[in-house]
Amino acid sequence: MSTLDLPGYSHVYSGKVRDLYAPVGADGEVVPDQLLLVASNRLSAYDWMMSPEIPDKGAVLTRLSLWWFDQLSDLVPNHVVSTDVPEAVAGRAVLVRKLDMLKVEAIARAYLTGGGLEEYREKGSVSGVVLPDGLVDGSKLPEPVFTPTTKAPVGEHDLPMSPAQVEAELGAGVAAEVSRLTRAILARGNEIAAERGILIADTKVEFGVSPDGTGGLVLADEVLTPDSSRFWPAELWEPGHPQPSYDKQFVRDWLTSSESGWDRKAGGPPPELPAHVVEQTRAKYVEAYERLTGETF
Ligand SMILES: N#Cc1c(N)ncnc1-c1cnn(Cc2cccc(F)c2)c1
């Protein structure tokens, strides 16, 4: 994966699908209080990076995240400074306030699936919250549940955190506020998304605090996108089996079909995605954006 040479910015870090840059002043020094978040067109599925990239994915998810920040501005302040970004990343990058980031992945679940379902099947609870009997894959939870994890180093898996561990990391007051806000963000997201035919099963958000110690929690990173959340088409929701993904199902179906020739269990990389799968996947990202925001991409 190659990072961009952005005049006026120095590359800081690359995640699977996004990259972080620091603005550099005229004196060549890094501007200390801002960062540039760049969303790529890269797509990750089954823990593999797909090829080719999905055209416009970065721009669609950036615009969606900015729209959600605005929808949530009454709940929590956010880190967005400006979309006045270098031409090379126009439309898929955001200039943000540099924060001291909390060392907790703030995850909330409105529907039971994935790791939460596994824990429920073992314990009858998830992250210490006892759940009703008889829940299955895709069951709607009585209310969103906070299921935080650690922020594992690259190449390692995030680990579930107990309430006590979160309090030890953040303090009781901040821990309670992170839980409250994360659940409120998912609840608000589902209030809006459900009216537009999309269910948001779960989401991961990140919070930071101002380095000068003033103010409270600030919502950072991206928010309520198909990369940070599980998006499900509402009309296909049927508890009792894995739900189709709103955005990644075409990729998953093709990769697991005989047409791809890929043997996921063999451990080798997936083949190149055919053009029709790339085009269908792009169309789903655009469709999700337009249905949620009411705007044309
Ligand atoms: N958002 C934000 C943020 C902020 N406002 N202040 C300080 N640090 C961060 C920050 C650090 N890592 N990340 C995750 C991340 C995001 C995007 C691309 C990547 F490669 C990695 C976010």
CSV table of C-alpha atoms and ligand atoms in Angstrom, one decimal:
chain,number,residue,atom,x,y,z
A,1,MET,CA,0.0,0.0,0.0
A,2,SER,CA,1.6,3.3,-1.0
A,3,THR,CA,0.9,6.5,0.9
A,4,LEU,CA,0.4,9.8,-1.0
A,5,ASP,CA,3.0,12.5,-1.2
A,6,LEU,CA,0.9,15.4,0.0
A,7,PRO,CA,2.7,18.7,-0.1
A,8,GLY,CA,2.3,20.5,3.2
A,9,TYR,CA,1.6,17.2,5.1
A,10,SER,CA,3.7,14.4,6.5
A,11,HIS,CA,2.4,10.9,6.7
A,12,VAL,CA,1.8,9.7,10.3
A,13,TYR,CA,0.0,6.4,10.1
A,14,SER,CA,-1.9,4.1,7.8
A,15,GLY,CA,-4.8,1.9,8.9
A,16,LYS,CA,-6.4,-0.8,6.7
A,17,VAL,CA,-8.6,1.7,4.8
A,18,ARG,CA,-7.6,5.2,6.1
A,19,ASP,CA,-4.4,7.2,6.4
A,20,LEU,CA,-3.4,9.9,8.9
A,21,TYR,CA,-1.2,12.9,8.0
A,22,ALA,CA,0.1,15.9,10.0
A,23,PRO,CA,0.1,19.4,8.5
A,24,VAL,CA,3.5,20.9,8.1
A,25,GLY,CA,4.0,24.7,8.6
A,26,ALA,CA,6.0,27.0,6.3
A,27,ASP,CA,8.9,26.5,8.7
A,28,GLY,CA,8.8,22.8,8.0
A,29,GLU,CA,7.6,22.0,11.5
A,30,VAL,CA,4.5,19.8,12.1
A,31,VAL,CA,1.5,21.8,13.0
A,32,PRO,CA,0.8,20.5,16.6
A,33,ASP,CA,-2.9,20.8,16.9
A,34,GLN,CA,-4.3,19.4,13.7
A,35,LEU,CA,-4.4,16.1,11.7
A,36,LEU,CA,-5.6,15.2,8.2
A,37,LEU,CA,-7.7,12.0,8.0
A,38,VAL,CA,-7.8,10.5,4.5
A,39,ALA,CA,-10.3,7.8,3.6
A,40,SER,CA,-8.9,5.5,0.9
A,41,ASN,CA,-10.9,3.5,-1.7
A,42,ARG,CA,-9.4,0.3,-0.1
A,43,LEU,CA,-11.9,-2.4,0.9
A,44,SER,CA,-11.2,-5.0,3.6
A,45,ALA,CA,-13.2,-8.2,3.7
A,46,TYR,CA,-12.5,-11.5,5.6
A,47,ASP,CA,-9.4,-9.7,7.0
A,48,TRP,CA,-7.9,-9.4,3.6
A,49,MET,CA,-7.4,-6.2,1.5
A,50,MET,CA,-9.3,-6.5,-1.7
A,51,SER,CA,-8.0,-5.5,-5.1
A,52,PRO,CA,-8.9,-3.5,-7.1
A,53,GLU,CA,-10.1,-0.6,-4.9
A,54,ILE,CA,-13.7,0.5,-4.9
A,55,PRO,CA,-13.9,3.9,-6.8
A,56,ASP,CA,-15.4,6.7,-4.7
A,57,LYS,CA,-15.6,4.6,-1.5
A,58,GLY,CA,-13.4,7.1,0.4
A,59,ALA,CA,-15.4,10.1,-0.7
A,60,VAL,CA,-18.8,8.5,0.0
A,61,LEU,CA,-17.8,7.4,3.5
A,62,THR,CA,-16.2,10.8,4.2
A,63,ARG,CA,-19.4,12.6,3.2
A,64,LEU,CA,-21.5,10.2,5.2
A,65,SER,CA,-19.4,10.6,8.3
A,66,LEU,CA,-19.5,14.4,8.0
A,67,TRP,CA,-23.3,14.2,7.7
A,68,TRP,CA,-23.5,12.0,10.9
A,69,PHE,CA,-21.3,14.4,12.8
A,70,ASP,CA,-23.8,17.1,12.0
A,71,GLN,CA,-26.8,14.9,12.9
A,72,LEU,CA,-25.1,14.2,16.3
A,73,SER,CA,-23.9,17.7,17.1
A,74,ASP,CA,-26.6,18.2,19.7
A,75,LEU,CA,-25.3,15.0,21.5
A,76,VAL,CA,-21.6,15.5,21.4
A,77,PRO,CA,-19.0,17.9,20.0
A,78,ASN,CA,-16.7,16.6,17.3
A,79,HIS,CA,-13.2,17.0,16.0
A,80,VAL,CA,-13.9,18.3,12.5
A,81,VAL,CA,-12.1,21.5,11.6
A,82,SER,CA,-12.4,21.8,7.9
A,83,THR,CA,-12.8,20.1,4.5
A,84,ASP,CA,-10.3,22.5,3.0
A,85,VAL,CA,-7.9,19.8,2.1
A,86,PRO,CA,-5.3,19.2,-0.7
A,87,GLU,CA,-6.7,18.7,-4.2
A,88,ALA,CA,-5.2,15.2,-4.3
A,89,VAL,CA,-7.6,14.0,-1.6
A,90,ALA,CA,-10.4,16.5,-2.1
A,91,GLY,CA,-13.7,15.0,-1.0
A,92,ARG,CA,-12.2,12.1,0.9
A,93,ALA,CA,-10.2,13.9,3.6
A,94,VAL,CA,-11.0,16.0,6.7
A,95,LEU,CA,-8.8,18.3,8.7
A,96,VAL,CA,-9.4,17.6,12.4
A,97,ARG,CA,-8.4,18.8,15.8
A,98,LYS,CA,-5.6,16.7,17.3
A,99,LEU,CA,-6.9,15.2,20.5
A,100,ASP,CA,-5.6,12.9,23.3
A,101,MET,CA,-7.4,9.8,22.2
A,102,LEU,CA,-9.0,7.5,24.8
A,103,LYS,CA,-7.5,4.0,24.9
A,104,VAL,CA,-10.8,2.3,24.6
A,105,GLU,CA,-12.6,1.2,21.4
A,106,ALA,CA,-16.1,2.5,22.2
A,107,ILE,CA,-18.5,-0.1,20.7
A,108,ALA,CA,-22.2,-0.4,21.1
A,109,ARG,CA,-24.5,-3.1,19.9
A,110,ALA,CA,-28.2,-2.8,19.0
A,111,TYR,CA,-28.4,-6.3,17.4
A,112,LEU,CA,-26.7,-9.4,18.5
A,113,THR,CA,-24.1,-10.9,16.2
A,114,GLY,CA,-20.4,-11.6,15.8
A,115,GLY,CA,-18.3,-11.6,18.9
A,116,GLY,CA,-21.2,-10.4,21.0
A,117,LEU,CA,-23.3,-13.4,20.0
A,118,GLU,CA,-20.4,-15.7,20.8
A,119,GLU,CA,-20.0,-14.2,24.3
A,120,TYR,CA,-23.8,-14.4,24.8
A,121,ARG,CA,-23.8,-18.1,23.9
A,122,GLU,CA,-21.1,-18.8,26.5
A,123,LYS,CA,-22.3,-16.6,29.3
A,124,GLY,CA,-25.9,-15.4,28.7
A,125,SER,CA,-24.5,-11.9,28.8
A,126,VAL,CA,-22.3,-9.5,26.8
A,127,SER,CA,-19.7,-7.2,28.4
A,128,GLY,CA,-21.3,-7.9,31.8
A,129,VAL,CA,-24.8,-7.0,30.7
A,130,VAL,CA,-27.2,-10.0,31.3
A,131,LEU,CA,-29.5,-10.5,28.2
A,132,PRO,CA,-32.8,-12.2,27.8
A,133,ASP,CA,-32.8,-16.0,27.1
A,134,GLY,CA,-33.5,-17.3,23.6
A,135,LEU,CA,-31.6,-14.6,21.6
A,136,VAL,CA,-30.2,-15.7,18.2
A,137,ASP,CA,-28.0,-14.3,15.5
A,138,GLY,CA,-29.5,-11.0,14.5
A,139,SER,CA,-31.8,-10.6,17.5
A,140,LYS,CA,-32.6,-7.0,18.3
A,141,LEU,CA,-31.4,-6.1,21.9
A,142,PRO,CA,-33.8,-4.5,24.3
A,143,GLU,CA,-31.6,-1.5,24.1
A,144,PRO,CA,-28.1,-0.8,22.8
A,145,VAL,CA,-25.3,-2.4,25.0
A,146,PHE,CA,-21.9,-0.9,25.5
A,147,THR,CA,-19.3,-3.5,24.6
A,148,PRO,CA,-15.8,-1.8,24.8
A,149,THR,CA,-12.5,-3.3,23.8
A,150,THR,CA,-8.9,-2.5,24.0
A,151,LYS,CA,-7.1,-0.8,21.1
A,152,ALA,CA,-4.7,-3.7,20.2
A,153,PRO,CA,-1.4,-3.1,18.5
A,154,VAL,CA,-1.3,-3.6,14.8
A,155,GLY,CA,-1.6,-7.3,13.9
A,156,GLU,CA,-3.2,-8.2,17.3
A,157,HIS,CA,-6.9,-8.5,18.1
A,158,ASP,CA,-8.8,-6.0,20.2
A,159,LEU,CA,-9.8,-7.7,23.5
A,160,PRO,CA,-13.2,-7.2,25.4
A,161,MET,CA,-12.9,-4.9,28.4
A,162,SER,CA,-15.0,-5.4,31.5
A,163,PRO,CA,-16.6,-2.3,33.1
A,164,ALA,CA,-14.0,-2.5,35.8
A,165,GLN,CA,-11.2,-2.4,33.2
A,166,VAL,CA,-12.8,0.6,31.4
A,167,GLU,CA,-13.1,2.4,34.8
A,168,ALA,CA,-9.5,1.7,35.6
A,169,GLU,CA,-8.4,3.1,32.2
A,170,LEU,CA,-10.7,6.1,32.1
A,171,GLY,CA,-12.0,6.7,35.6
A,172,ALA,CA,-15.6,6.1,36.6
A,173,GLY,CA,-17.0,9.3,35.5
A,174,VAL,CA,-15.5,9.3,32.0
A,175,ALA,CA,-16.2,5.6,31.6
A,176,ALA,CA,-19.9,6.2,32.3
A,177,GLU,CA,-20.0,9.1,29.9
A,178,VAL,CA,-18.3,7.1,27.1
A,179,SER,CA,-20.9,4.3,27.6
A,180,ARG,CA,-23.8,6.7,27.6
A,181,LEU,CA,-22.7,8.6,24.5
A,182,THR,CA,-21.8,5.5,22.5
A,183,ARG,CA,-25.2,4.0,23.1
A,184,ALA,CA,-26.9,7.3,22.4
A,185,ILE,CA,-25.0,7.7,19.1
A,186,LEU,CA,-26.1,4.2,18.0
A,187,ALA,CA,-29.7,4.8,19.1
A,188,ARG,CA,-29.8,8.1,17.2
A,189,GLY,CA,-28.2,6.4,14.2
A,190,ASN,CA,-30.8,3.7,14.2
A,191,GLU,CA,-33.7,6.1,14.7
A,192,ILE,CA,-32.7,7.8,11.4
A,193,ALA,CA,-31.4,4.8,9.5
A,194,ALA,CA,-34.5,2.6,10.2
A,195,GLU,CA,-36.7,5.2,8.5
A,196,ARG,CA,-34.4,4.8,5.4
A,197,GLY,CA,-34.4,1.0,5.3
A,198,ILE,CA,-31.1,0.4,7.0
A,199,LEU,CA,-30.4,-1.2,10.3
A,200,ILE,CA,-27.1,-0.4,12.1
A,201,ALA,CA,-26.4,-3.6,14.1
A,202,ASP,CA,-23.4,-2.2,15.9
A,203,THR,CA,-20.8,0.6,15.7
A,204,LYS,CA,-17.4,1.6,16.9
A,205,VAL,CA,-16.7,5.2,17.7
A,206,GLU,CA,-13.6,6.9,19.2
A,207,PHE,CA,-13.4,9.7,21.7
A,208,GLY,CA,-10.7,12.1,22.6
A,209,VAL,CA,-10.1,15.0,24.9
A,210,SER,CA,-8.5,18.3,24.2
A,211,PRO,CA,-4.7,18.2,25.1
A,212,ASP,CA,-5.1,21.4,27.1
A,213,GLY,CA,-7.5,19.6,29.4
A,214,THR,CA,-10.4,22.0,28.7
A,215,GLY,CA,-13.8,20.7,27.8
A,216,GLY,CA,-15.2,17.2,27.8
A,217,LEU,CA,-15.3,14.3,25.4
A,218,VAL,CA,-15.0,15.0,21.7
A,219,LEU,CA,-16.3,12.5,19.1
A,220,ALA,CA,-13.4,11.7,16.7
A,221,ASP,CA,-12.4,9.3,13.9
A,222,GLU,CA,-15.3,8.4,11.6
A,223,VAL,CA,-18.9,7.9,12.7
A,224,LEU,CA,-21.6,5.5,11.7
A,225,THR,CA,-20.1,4.4,8.4
A,226,PRO,CA,-20.3,0.9,6.9
A,227,ASP,CA,-16.6,0.7,7.8
A,228,SER,CA,-17.1,1.4,11.5
A,229,SER,CA,-20.5,-0.3,11.7
A,230,ARG,CA,-22.5,-3.2,10.5
A,231,PHE,CA,-25.1,-2.0,8.0
A,232,TRP,CA,-27.9,-4.4,7.3
A,233,PRO,CA,-30.7,-3.9,4.7
A,234,ALA,CA,-33.9,-3.6,6.9
A,235,GLU,CA,-36.1,-5.5,4.4
A,236,LEU,CA,-34.0,-8.6,4.7
A,237,TRP,CA,-33.7,-8.7,8.5
A,238,GLU,CA,-34.5,-12.2,9.7
A,239,PRO,CA,-33.1,-13.2,13.1
A,240,GLY,CA,-31.8,-16.8,13.3
A,241,HIS,CA,-28.9,-16.7,10.8
A,242,PRO,CA,-26.1,-14.3,9.7
A,243,GLN,CA,-27.6,-11.2,8.1
A,244,PRO,CA,-26.6,-10.0,4.7
A,245,SER,CA,-24.2,-7.0,4.7
A,246,TYR,CA,-25.5,-3.9,3.1
A,247,ASP,CA,-22.2,-3.0,1.5
A,248,LYS,CA,-20.0,-6.1,1.5
A,249,GLN,CA,-22.4,-8.9,0.5
A,250,PHE,CA,-21.5,-8.8,-3.2
A,251,VAL,CA,-17.8,-9.2,-2.3
A,252,ARG,CA,-18.5,-12.0,0.2
A,253,ASP,CA,-20.9,-13.9,-2.1
A,254,TRP,CA,-18.4,-13.7,-5.0
A,255,LEU,CA,-15.4,-14.7,-2.9
A,256,THR,CA,-17.2,-17.7,-1.5
A,257,SER,CA,-18.7,-18.7,-4.9
A,258,SER,CA,-17.1,-21.4,-7.1
A,259,GLU,CA,-16.6,-18.6,-9.7
A,260,SER,CA,-13.8,-17.0,-7.6
A,261,GLY,CA,-11.9,-20.2,-7.1
A,262,TRP,CA,-10.7,-18.9,-3.7
A,263,ASP,CA,-10.3,-21.4,-0.8
A,264,ARG,CA,-10.6,-19.1,2.2
A,265,LYS,CA,-9.5,-21.9,4.5
A,266,ALA,CA,-6.3,-22.5,2.6
A,267,GLY,CA,-5.0,-19.2,3.9
A,268,GLY,CA,-3.9,-17.7,0.6
A,269,PRO,CA,-5.0,-14.2,-0.6
A,270,PRO,CA,-8.3,-13.7,-2.4
A,271,PRO,CA,-8.3,-13.2,-6.2
A,272,GLU,CA,-8.9,-9.8,-7.9
A,273,LEU,CA,-12.5,-8.8,-7.8
A,274,PRO,CA,-14.3,-8.8,-11.1
A,275,ALA,CA,-15.5,-5.5,-12.5
A,276,HIS,CA,-19.2,-6.2,-11.9
A,277,VAL,CA,-18.5,-6.9,-8.1
A,278,VAL,CA,-16.6,-3.6,-7.9
A,279,GLU,CA,-19.3,-1.7,-9.6
A,280,GLN,CA,-22.1,-3.3,-7.5
A,281,THR,CA,-20.2,-2.6,-4.3
A,282,ARG,CA,-19.6,1.1,-5.3
A,283,ALA,CA,-23.3,1.4,-6.0
A,284,LYS,CA,-24.2,0.1,-2.5
A,285,TYR,CA,-22.0,2.7,-0.8
A,286,VAL,CA,-23.6,5.4,-2.9
A,287,GLU,CA,-27.1,4.0,-2.3
A,288,ALA,CA,-26.5,3.9,1.5
A,289,TYR,CA,-25.3,7.5,1.4
A,290,GLU,CA,-28.2,8.8,-0.7
A,291,ARG,CA,-30.8,6.9,1.3
A,292,LEU,CA,-29.5,8.1,4.7
A,293,THR,CA,-28.8,11.7,3.8
A,294,GLY,CA,-31.4,12.4,1.1
A,295,GLU,CA,-28.6,14.0,-0.9
A,296,THR,CA,-27.2,12.9,-4.3
A,297,PHE,CA,-23.6,11.8,-4.3
B,1,LIG,N1,-9.7,10.8,14.5
B,1,LIG,C1,-8.8,11.2,15.1
B,1,LIG,C2,-7.7,11.6,15.9
B,1,LIG,C3,-7.7,12.9,16.4
B,1,LIG,N2,-8.7,13.8,16.2
B,1,LIG,N3,-6.6,13.3,17.2
B,1,LIG,C4,-5.6,12.5,17.4
B,1,LIG,N4,-5.5,11.3,16.9
B,1,LIG,C5,-6.5,10.8,16.2
B,1,LIG,C6,-6.4,9.4,15.7
B,1,LIG,C7,-5.3,8.6,15.8
B,1,LIG,N5,-5.5,7.4,15.2
B,1,LIG,N6,-6.8,7.5,14.7
B,1,LIG,C8,-7.4,6.3,14.0
B,1,LIG,C9,-7.2,6.6,12.5
B,1,LIG,C10,-8.0,7.4,11.8
B,1,LIG,C11,-7.8,7.6,10.5
B,1,LIG,C12,-6.7,7.1,9.8
B,1,LIG,C13,-5.9,6.3,10.5
B,1,LIG,F1,-4.9,5.7,9.8
B,1,LIG,C14,-6.1,6.0,11.9
B,1,LIG,C15,-7.3,8.6,15.0
